[in-house]
Amino acid sequence: MTDEGFEAATGDGPAPPVAPGAAERRAAEVRVAFEGLLQIRRLTGTAGGDPAAVPAVWERNRPVRAVALALEAAGIAPSAVDAEGRRVATGYRVAPGEGPGTVRVEWLGPPGGGAAQQEEDALGECVRVLGPLGWEALLYRGPRKRRFLEVEPAPGGSPAAR
């Protein structure tokens, strides 16, 4: 939590606190935030089919936050950085994509931590989480052959909603 309210973990923040009960509190915050997102979808959904399978306008206007929340709510671990910006935990990183309304999801970790070997399976799990929620995630290879996802709202909602 920040002073402004809940923020989904994008993978560029600090490692989660290890104080007793901190993980349980964070899990409860994530659960409430994600349930709120699904409620927004139900209340504002105008496309036919399952409104929970189509990103709401709020999400389309804040895709980094929406995608990060979906991944965190699914229990996928975010990466983390220390005060100097060094990666200290392996997990997803969500950042703005190259095009408007797109998001880039990478699997990053500390040097020598094995993130590159995990990325194909880990990004595949991200695709499996995002697809039913109405996000289209395409896998690409970037510099040094590292994989990443380019994510955007699926045309007409998720394949399950069509």
Coordinates of C-alpha atoms in Angstrom, one line a residue:
M1 CA 0.0 0.0 0.0
T2 CA 1.1 3.5 -0.6
D3 CA -0.2 6.7 0.9
E4 CA -2.4 7.1 -2.2
G5 CA -3.9 3.7 -1.9
F6 CA -3.4 0.2 -3.4
E7 CA -0.8 -0.2 -6.2
A8 CA -0.4 -3.5 -8.0
A9 CA 3.2 -4.8 -8.1
T10 CA 4.7 -4.0 -11.5
G11 CA 8.1 -5.7 -10.8
D12 CA 9.9 -2.4 -10.5
G13 CA 9.2 -1.9 -6.8
P14 CA 10.8 -3.1 -3.6
A15 CA 10.8 -6.7 -2.4
P16 CA 7.7 -7.4 -0.3
P17 CA 8.1 -6.9 3.4
V18 CA 8.9 -9.9 5.5
A19 CA 7.3 -8.8 8.7
P20 CA 4.9 -11.3 10.3
G21 CA 1.6 -11.2 8.6
A22 CA 2.8 -8.9 5.8
A23 CA 2.3 -11.5 3.1
E24 CA -1.2 -12.3 4.3
R25 CA -2.2 -8.6 4.4
R26 CA -0.8 -8.0 0.9
A27 CA -2.7 -11.1 -0.4
A28 CA -5.9 -9.7 1.1
E29 CA -5.3 -6.3 -0.5
V30 CA -4.7 -7.9 -3.9
R31 CA -7.8 -10.0 -3.6
V32 CA -10.0 -7.0 -2.7
A33 CA -8.5 -4.9 -5.5
F34 CA -9.0 -7.7 -8.1
E35 CA -12.6 -8.3 -6.9
G36 CA -13.2 -4.6 -7.3
L37 CA -11.8 -4.7 -10.9
L38 CA -14.2 -7.6 -11.7
Q39 CA -17.1 -5.7 -10.2
I40 CA -16.2 -2.6 -12.4
R41 CA -16.3 -5.0 -15.4
R42 CA -19.7 -6.3 -14.4
L43 CA -21.2 -2.9 -13.8
T44 CA -19.8 -1.2 -17.0
G45 CA -19.7 -4.2 -19.4
T46 CA -21.8 -3.4 -22.5
A47 CA -20.5 -6.1 -24.9
G48 CA -22.5 -9.3 -24.9
G49 CA -21.2 -12.4 -23.2
D50 CA -19.3 -12.6 -19.9
P51 CA -18.5 -9.0 -18.8
A52 CA -15.7 -10.4 -16.6
A53 CA -13.9 -11.5 -19.8
V54 CA -13.6 -7.9 -21.3
P55 CA -11.3 -5.2 -19.9
A56 CA -13.2 -2.2 -18.7
V57 CA -12.5 1.3 -19.8
W58 CA -10.6 1.9 -16.5
E59 CA -8.2 -0.9 -17.5
R60 CA -7.8 0.2 -21.0
N61 CA -6.8 3.7 -19.7
R62 CA -4.4 2.1 -17.2
P63 CA -3.2 -1.1 -18.8
V64 CA 0.0 -1.4 -16.8
R65 CA -1.8 -1.3 -13.5
A66 CA -4.6 -3.6 -14.8
V67 CA -2.2 -6.3 -16.2
A68 CA 0.0 -6.1 -13.1
L69 CA -3.1 -6.6 -10.8
A70 CA -4.3 -9.6 -12.9
L71 CA -0.8 -11.3 -12.6
E72 CA -0.4 -10.6 -8.9
A73 CA -4.0 -11.7 -8.2
A74 CA -3.2 -15.0 -10.0
G75 CA -0.3 -15.6 -7.6
I76 CA 2.5 -15.0 -10.1
A77 CA 5.5 -13.4 -8.3
P78 CA 6.6 -9.9 -9.4
S79 CA 10.3 -9.1 -9.8
A80 CA 11.7 -6.5 -7.4
V81 CA 14.5 -4.0 -7.2
D82 CA 16.6 -2.6 -4.3
A83 CA 17.1 1.1 -3.6
E84 CA 19.9 1.2 -6.2
G85 CA 17.6 -0.3 -8.9
R86 CA 19.3 -3.7 -8.9
R87 CA 17.0 -6.7 -9.4
V88 CA 16.7 -8.7 -6.2
A89 CA 13.8 -11.0 -7.0
T90 CA 12.8 -13.1 -10.0
G91 CA 9.3 -12.5 -11.4
Y92 CA 7.3 -10.6 -13.9
R93 CA 7.9 -6.9 -14.8
V94 CA 5.0 -5.0 -16.4
A95 CA 5.9 -1.7 -18.2
P96 CA 4.3 0.4 -20.9
G97 CA 4.6 -1.2 -24.4
E98 CA 5.8 0.5 -27.5
G99 CA 2.3 1.3 -28.8
P100 CA -0.5 3.2 -27.1
G101 CA -2.6 1.0 -24.8
T102 CA 0.0 -1.8 -24.9
V103 CA 1.9 -3.4 -22.1
R104 CA 5.2 -5.2 -22.1
V105 CA 5.6 -8.2 -19.7
E106 CA 9.1 -9.6 -19.1
W107 CA 10.4 -12.2 -16.7
L108 CA 13.4 -10.8 -14.9
G109 CA 15.6 -11.5 -11.9
P110 CA 19.0 -10.9 -10.4
P111 CA 22.0 -11.7 -12.6
G112 CA 22.8 -15.4 -12.5
G113 CA 19.4 -16.1 -10.9
G114 CA 18.0 -18.2 -13.7
A115 CA 15.3 -15.9 -15.0
A116 CA 16.3 -16.5 -18.6
Q117 CA 15.8 -20.2 -18.3
Q118 CA 12.4 -19.8 -16.6
E119 CA 11.0 -17.1 -18.9
E120 CA 9.4 -19.3 -21.5
D121 CA 7.3 -21.3 -18.9
A122 CA 6.7 -18.2 -16.7
L123 CA 5.5 -16.0 -19.6
G124 CA 3.3 -18.9 -20.8
E125 CA 1.7 -18.9 -17.4
C126 CA 1.1 -15.1 -17.8
V127 CA -0.6 -15.7 -21.1
R128 CA -2.8 -18.3 -19.5
V129 CA -3.9 -15.8 -16.8
L130 CA -4.4 -12.9 -19.1
G131 CA -6.3 -14.6 -22.0
P132 CA -9.5 -15.4 -20.1
L133 CA -9.5 -11.8 -18.8
G134 CA -9.7 -10.4 -22.3
W135 CA -6.0 -9.5 -22.8
E136 CA -4.2 -10.7 -26.0
A137 CA -0.6 -11.5 -25.2
L138 CA 1.9 -12.2 -28.0
L139 CA 5.3 -13.7 -27.3
Y140 CA 8.3 -12.0 -28.9
R141 CA 12.1 -12.3 -28.7
G142 CA 14.0 -9.2 -28.0
P143 CA 17.7 -8.3 -27.6
R144 CA 19.9 -11.2 -26.5
K145 CA 17.1 -13.6 -27.5
R146 CA 15.2 -12.7 -24.3
R147 CA 11.4 -13.3 -24.6
F148 CA 8.7 -10.9 -23.6
L149 CA 5.0 -10.4 -24.1
E150 CA 3.3 -7.6 -25.8
V151 CA -0.2 -7.3 -24.2
E152 CA -3.2 -5.4 -25.3
P153 CA -7.0 -5.7 -24.9
A154 CA -8.2 -8.5 -27.2
P155 CA -10.4 -7.4 -30.0
G156 CA -14.0 -8.0 -28.9
G157 CA -12.9 -9.3 -25.5
S158 CA -11.3 -12.7 -24.7
P159 CA -11.5 -15.6 -27.0
A160 CA -13.8 -17.2 -24.5
A161 CA -16.1 -14.2 -24.7
R162 CA -16.5 -14.4 -28.5

